[in-house]
XYZ file of C-alpha atoms in Angstrom:
397
model
C 123.787 167.983 325.392
C 125.725 165.097 326.946
C 124.380 165.928 330.429
C 120.835 166.344 329.123
C 120.986 163.037 327.256
C 122.519 161.012 330.105
C 120.950 162.671 333.133
C 117.895 164.336 331.709
C 116.752 167.946 331.691
C 116.353 167.948 335.475
C 120.036 167.055 335.935
C 121.044 169.786 333.487
C 118.972 172.398 335.320
C 120.564 171.411 338.643
C 124.088 171.762 337.235
C 123.335 175.144 335.691
C 121.831 176.318 338.981
C 124.916 175.141 340.885
C 127.248 176.987 338.505
C 125.158 180.147 338.856
C 125.165 179.748 342.650
C 128.961 179.461 342.723
C 129.571 182.276 340.247
C 127.215 184.752 341.913
C 128.555 184.362 345.454
C 125.100 183.314 346.620
C 126.684 181.117 349.304
C 126.869 184.309 351.370
C 123.117 183.940 351.840
C 123.796 180.834 353.930
C 125.562 182.867 356.614
C 122.815 183.345 359.225
C 123.956 186.729 360.580
C 124.542 190.227 359.370
C 128.249 190.953 359.677
C 127.510 193.885 361.988
C 125.642 191.536 364.339
C 128.675 189.334 364.995
C 129.870 189.713 368.590
C 133.235 188.903 370.179
C 133.452 187.208 373.581
C 136.492 189.321 374.492
C 134.490 192.549 374.137
C 131.126 191.651 375.654
C 129.367 194.161 377.889
C 125.860 195.187 378.672
C 124.218 197.963 380.598
C 123.837 197.635 384.331
C 120.277 196.902 385.395
C 118.446 199.510 387.417
C 118.347 197.388 390.548
C 116.485 194.499 392.170
C 112.896 194.088 391.007
C 110.038 194.296 393.489
C 109.085 190.650 394.192
C 105.431 191.505 393.659
C 105.902 192.940 390.181
C 105.473 190.686 387.140
C 108.504 190.464 384.870
C 108.866 191.225 381.196
C 110.877 188.542 379.403
C 112.051 189.029 375.820
C 112.850 186.000 373.667
C 115.006 186.424 370.555
C 114.547 183.718 367.922
C 114.582 182.975 364.218
C 111.191 183.085 362.457
C 109.375 179.783 363.079
C 107.921 177.316 360.639
C 104.856 175.180 361.372
C 105.763 172.277 363.634
C 109.244 173.531 364.520
C 110.360 171.451 367.513
C 112.770 174.046 368.862
C 110.165 176.789 368.736
C 107.556 174.505 370.286
C 109.796 173.943 373.304
C 110.422 177.680 373.636
C 106.702 178.423 373.413
C 105.990 175.878 376.146
C 108.170 177.901 378.486
C 106.583 181.173 377.346
C 103.147 179.734 378.037
C 104.210 178.750 381.567
C 105.673 182.227 382.204
C 102.461 183.849 381.025
C 100.429 181.522 383.242
C 102.557 182.725 386.157
C 101.549 186.320 385.387
C 104.611 187.506 383.492
C 104.703 189.303 380.139
C 106.649 187.843 377.227
C 107.747 189.417 373.960
C 109.034 187.478 370.946
C 111.649 189.330 368.866
C 112.167 187.735 365.437
C 115.549 187.972 363.707
C 116.371 187.283 360.079
C 119.470 188.848 358.517
C 117.506 189.508 355.327
C 114.452 190.975 356.991
C 111.345 189.593 358.679
C 107.922 189.305 357.088
C 106.358 190.165 360.413
C 102.684 189.773 359.475
C 103.290 186.351 357.934
C 105.253 184.956 360.864
C 102.911 186.451 363.425
C 100.073 184.617 361.667
C 102.079 181.356 361.813
C 102.629 181.760 365.561
C 98.989 182.601 366.235
C 97.804 179.641 364.182
C 100.190 176.934 365.388
C 100.758 178.123 368.967
C 97.409 179.804 369.720
C 97.884 179.614 373.483
C 100.708 182.190 373.332
C 99.748 185.782 374.155
C 103.184 187.347 373.636
C 103.611 190.304 371.334
C 105.629 189.447 368.220
C 108.038 192.055 366.885
C 110.846 192.467 364.374
C 114.068 192.943 366.333
C 115.094 195.612 363.821
C 112.450 197.809 365.451
C 114.472 197.571 368.674
C 114.499 195.515 371.849
C 111.743 196.418 374.269
C 112.423 197.290 377.899
C 112.706 193.942 379.688
C 113.915 192.420 382.914
C 115.354 189.373 381.123
C 116.470 188.778 377.536
C 116.687 185.177 376.311
C 118.735 184.141 373.278
C 117.571 180.848 371.771
C 120.276 179.961 369.215
C 123.887 180.848 368.501
C 122.821 183.443 365.957
C 120.469 185.183 368.371
C 123.129 185.063 371.093
C 125.302 187.192 368.784
C 122.336 189.453 368.042
C 121.664 189.973 371.744
C 125.335 190.500 372.581
C 125.658 193.125 369.837
C 122.796 195.136 371.385
C 124.144 195.871 374.882
C 122.416 199.163 375.602
C 119.196 197.744 377.039
C 119.413 196.973 380.761
C 118.467 193.482 381.898
C 119.777 190.009 382.583
C 121.051 187.932 379.663
C 120.044 184.267 379.483
C 120.878 181.753 376.744
C 118.560 178.764 376.190
C 120.588 176.125 374.316
C 118.770 173.155 372.734
C 121.747 171.617 370.911
C 125.505 171.965 370.728
C 125.259 174.111 367.644
C 128.947 174.200 366.597
C 128.359 170.601 365.477
C 125.958 171.901 362.825
C 128.970 173.038 360.787
C 132.366 171.868 359.522
C 135.333 173.195 361.481
C 135.457 176.806 360.327
C 134.003 180.254 360.874
C 130.451 179.245 361.775
C 131.742 176.523 364.100
C 133.996 179.001 365.922
C 131.366 181.741 366.111
C 128.771 179.319 367.461
C 131.169 178.001 370.098
C 132.192 181.514 371.124
C 128.624 182.254 372.260
C 129.129 180.008 375.284
C 131.848 182.437 376.430
C 129.605 185.521 376.288
C 128.861 185.364 380.008
C 125.126 184.818 379.577
C 123.388 182.495 382.038
C 123.202 179.274 380.014
C 120.277 176.850 380.276
C 121.237 173.598 378.525
C 118.475 171.255 377.379
C 119.619 167.739 378.189
C 122.752 166.035 379.432
C 124.480 165.930 376.056
C 124.294 169.701 375.527
C 125.337 170.418 379.107
C 128.365 168.143 378.958
C 129.536 169.351 375.536
C 129.403 173.002 376.609
C 131.225 172.353 379.870
C 133.755 169.979 378.331
C 134.588 172.073 375.275
C 134.432 175.612 376.655
C 134.467 175.325 380.448
C 131.409 177.568 380.666
C 128.998 177.071 383.552
C 125.483 176.044 382.592
C 122.326 174.728 384.201
C 120.932 171.384 383.044
C 117.260 171.521 382.018
C 115.773 168.024 381.629
C 114.006 166.837 378.517
C 110.256 166.402 378.549
C 107.648 164.800 376.327
C 104.261 166.086 375.209
C 102.307 163.392 377.038
C 98.994 165.143 376.371
C 99.392 164.662 372.613
C 101.529 161.529 372.269
C 100.047 158.462 373.942
C 99.102 154.890 373.138
C 95.587 154.626 371.700
C 96.120 151.440 369.676
C 97.374 149.052 372.345
C 95.514 146.014 370.964
C 95.152 146.979 367.322
C 97.078 145.756 364.307
C 99.997 147.798 363.016
C 101.636 148.038 359.629
C 104.554 149.805 358.001
C 107.221 152.243 359.141
C 107.516 156.013 359.563
C 110.315 158.503 359.045
C 110.200 162.172 360.080
C 112.366 163.582 357.299
C 114.278 166.864 357.390
C 116.618 166.776 354.358
C 117.903 170.309 354.952
C 118.949 169.455 358.523
C 122.113 167.399 358.221
C 122.113 166.140 361.808
C 118.833 164.284 361.207
C 120.445 161.978 358.648
C 117.803 162.066 355.910
C 120.179 160.914 353.168
C 121.262 157.899 355.218
C 117.681 157.093 356.169
C 116.603 157.257 352.522
C 119.229 154.682 351.544
C 118.153 152.426 354.409
C 114.476 152.699 353.471
C 115.289 151.624 349.905
C 116.950 148.480 351.283
C 114.024 147.909 353.615
C 111.561 148.162 350.742
C 113.533 145.633 348.687
C 113.265 143.131 351.544
C 109.781 143.913 352.881
C 107.862 145.466 349.962
C 104.489 144.732 351.570
C 105.096 147.286 354.341
C 104.105 150.888 353.662
C 106.722 153.588 354.202
C 105.398 156.881 355.588
C 107.591 159.953 355.101
C 106.645 162.998 357.159
C 108.164 166.093 355.577
C 110.197 166.039 352.360
C 111.250 162.823 350.636
C 115.039 162.275 350.864
C 116.723 162.696 347.466
C 118.518 159.369 348.083
C 115.267 157.413 348.319
C 113.545 155.815 345.333
C 111.200 153.412 347.159
C 107.467 154.138 346.997
C 106.177 155.983 350.035
C 103.181 157.835 351.376
C 104.489 161.392 351.795
C 102.870 163.651 354.383
C 104.313 167.141 353.745
C 103.120 168.367 357.109
C 101.209 166.775 359.968
C 99.991 168.528 363.097
C 101.099 166.927 366.396
C 97.743 165.171 366.882
C 97.944 163.788 363.343
C 101.505 162.583 363.991
C 100.303 160.798 367.118
C 97.564 159.093 365.107
C 100.099 157.919 362.522
C 102.556 156.660 365.153
C 99.702 154.612 366.608
C 99.406 152.680 363.334
C 103.050 151.988 362.386
C 105.310 149.265 363.772
C 108.669 151.007 363.568
C 110.223 154.326 362.634
C 113.526 156.084 362.089
C 114.622 158.790 364.519
C 118.112 159.785 363.431
C 120.125 162.010 365.755
C 123.758 162.937 365.238
C 123.820 165.579 367.978
C 121.140 166.033 370.620
C 118.438 163.376 370.631
C 115.404 164.199 368.497
C 112.064 164.720 370.259
C 110.612 162.443 367.570
C 112.158 159.389 369.282
C 110.222 159.793 372.532
C 107.058 160.775 370.663
C 107.186 157.556 368.623
C 107.753 155.482 371.747
C 104.831 157.075 373.558
C 102.555 155.987 370.684
C 104.014 152.497 370.390
C 106.170 152.924 367.293
C 109.649 151.490 367.916
C 112.285 154.003 366.746
C 115.522 152.951 365.087
C 118.230 155.401 366.139
C 121.864 155.654 365.037
C 123.994 154.378 367.899
C 126.277 157.095 369.262
C 127.189 158.455 372.664
C 125.552 161.838 372.130
C 122.209 160.284 371.209
C 122.375 157.869 374.159
C 123.191 160.631 376.675
C 119.526 161.588 377.108
C 117.706 158.534 375.746
C 117.564 155.732 378.332
C 114.375 154.052 377.128
C 114.925 150.285 376.631
C 112.510 150.269 373.702
C 114.873 152.117 371.363
C 116.335 149.963 368.579
C 119.915 151.194 368.292
C 121.718 150.625 364.996
C 125.114 151.370 363.508
C 124.841 154.441 361.228
C 124.911 152.687 357.875
C 122.067 151.742 355.486
C 122.333 147.981 356.003
C 122.280 148.100 359.811
C 119.298 150.452 359.859
C 117.387 148.352 357.314
C 118.209 145.201 359.304
C 116.662 146.696 362.438
C 113.541 147.792 360.579
C 113.121 144.285 359.148
C 113.594 142.707 362.586
C 110.917 144.939 364.058
C 108.274 144.395 361.382
C 109.018 140.658 361.425
C 108.454 140.585 365.193
C 104.794 141.058 364.505
C 102.130 143.704 364.384
C 99.967 142.545 367.264
C 100.915 145.499 369.421
C 102.739 143.675 372.231
C 106.096 145.380 371.593
C 104.315 148.667 371.054
C 102.382 148.484 374.311
C 105.515 147.584 376.234
C 107.477 150.491 374.759
C 104.733 153.010 375.455
C 104.210 151.786 379.020
C 107.899 152.046 379.960
C 108.023 155.831 379.964
C 111.383 157.250 380.990
C 110.786 160.920 380.167
C 108.295 162.976 382.125
C 106.072 165.736 380.847
C 107.433 169.188 380.075
C 105.895 170.543 383.299
C 108.990 169.913 385.398
C 111.275 171.573 382.844
C 108.921 174.526 382.378
C 108.631 175.123 386.119
C 112.414 174.994 386.429
C 112.894 177.554 383.648
C 110.267 179.861 385.172
C 112.050 179.735 388.540
C 115.418 180.493 386.931
C 114.085 183.416 384.900
C 112.203 184.830 387.871
C 115.370 184.722 389.966
C 117.415 186.222 387.135
C 114.946 189.033 386.592
C 114.840 190.065 390.240
C 118.591 190.332 390.819
C 120.589 193.413 389.904
C 123.628 192.670 387.790
C 126.279 194.553 385.842
C 128.467 193.337 383.009
C 130.500 196.373 381.945
């Protein structure tokens, strides 16, 4: 009764749910692998490939990934590379992995709707890996899944988009994620930060794949128009994107500049009470339209830099980013507004930017000074690497 009276029924329900969660052992559901899928870098092997592939024969490349959600940035990057492989005449297969089972029809429909250019077959990995020349893991979980299925012949490649041990406190998940870099797979690291963290922390060899930007979707269309308000691409369930911190900063910003609209793309941070226009989901073209109307945005990044930062810049929205070495490693654009990672510093930067005016001059300058190229260079590089990997005989016994 005390909790209900002081915090309301909603607070009471949350506390009861937390108690039930703790008592039931439901935290086990957060572990993203089946126990039998956990691999050990000291016992890794896989079957020897049959031999070099005829240079004239197209390859089959299997990609192992978690089921995607609409707008997933990591999946979008993977699908860009799949599209380029298919354009080069190769066959791709997408194997979905979820430790609690895959709703294959539902996720196939999501892929076909949101990435319609992809021709790859979509399968549940529990039905078995298909015969392939190259297998590509795309996260630490799927690296374990691939390593625990050694019987299929073919090269093993690991496409790494972030230093994933940093997603966790120091503990089991941290150690298991870091161990994947010792599996002996050929590692493709997206960006300087990921490359340097893998090499520095594990000594593993990896190839640096440069960042790109979707220049076909994100561009300046409002170079002379008026702008108003700020935007935040919110991912409250993804700790490295700093939604709680951003919500506190946006409350301070609203107190100081209440006439500026706050746009939240995704879910509203629980820490935010300021009024906002919430866009639960926007397609890339709709995001580009929004970023062409706002003055500033928040692009938090506590590990690898978020793609949102470059996308905002390309459309003339000035992103405020928490100032840290990992975020700066791949973001050299002078238009970024760096800020100390605290609510006051972030709010200060937002106020400075909206006070600088909405006539588009800062926006046009930021969009014109493009430091990141399109994804074409990265995609061509990945295609070359996978083609070379698929045509070379290798044994890891």
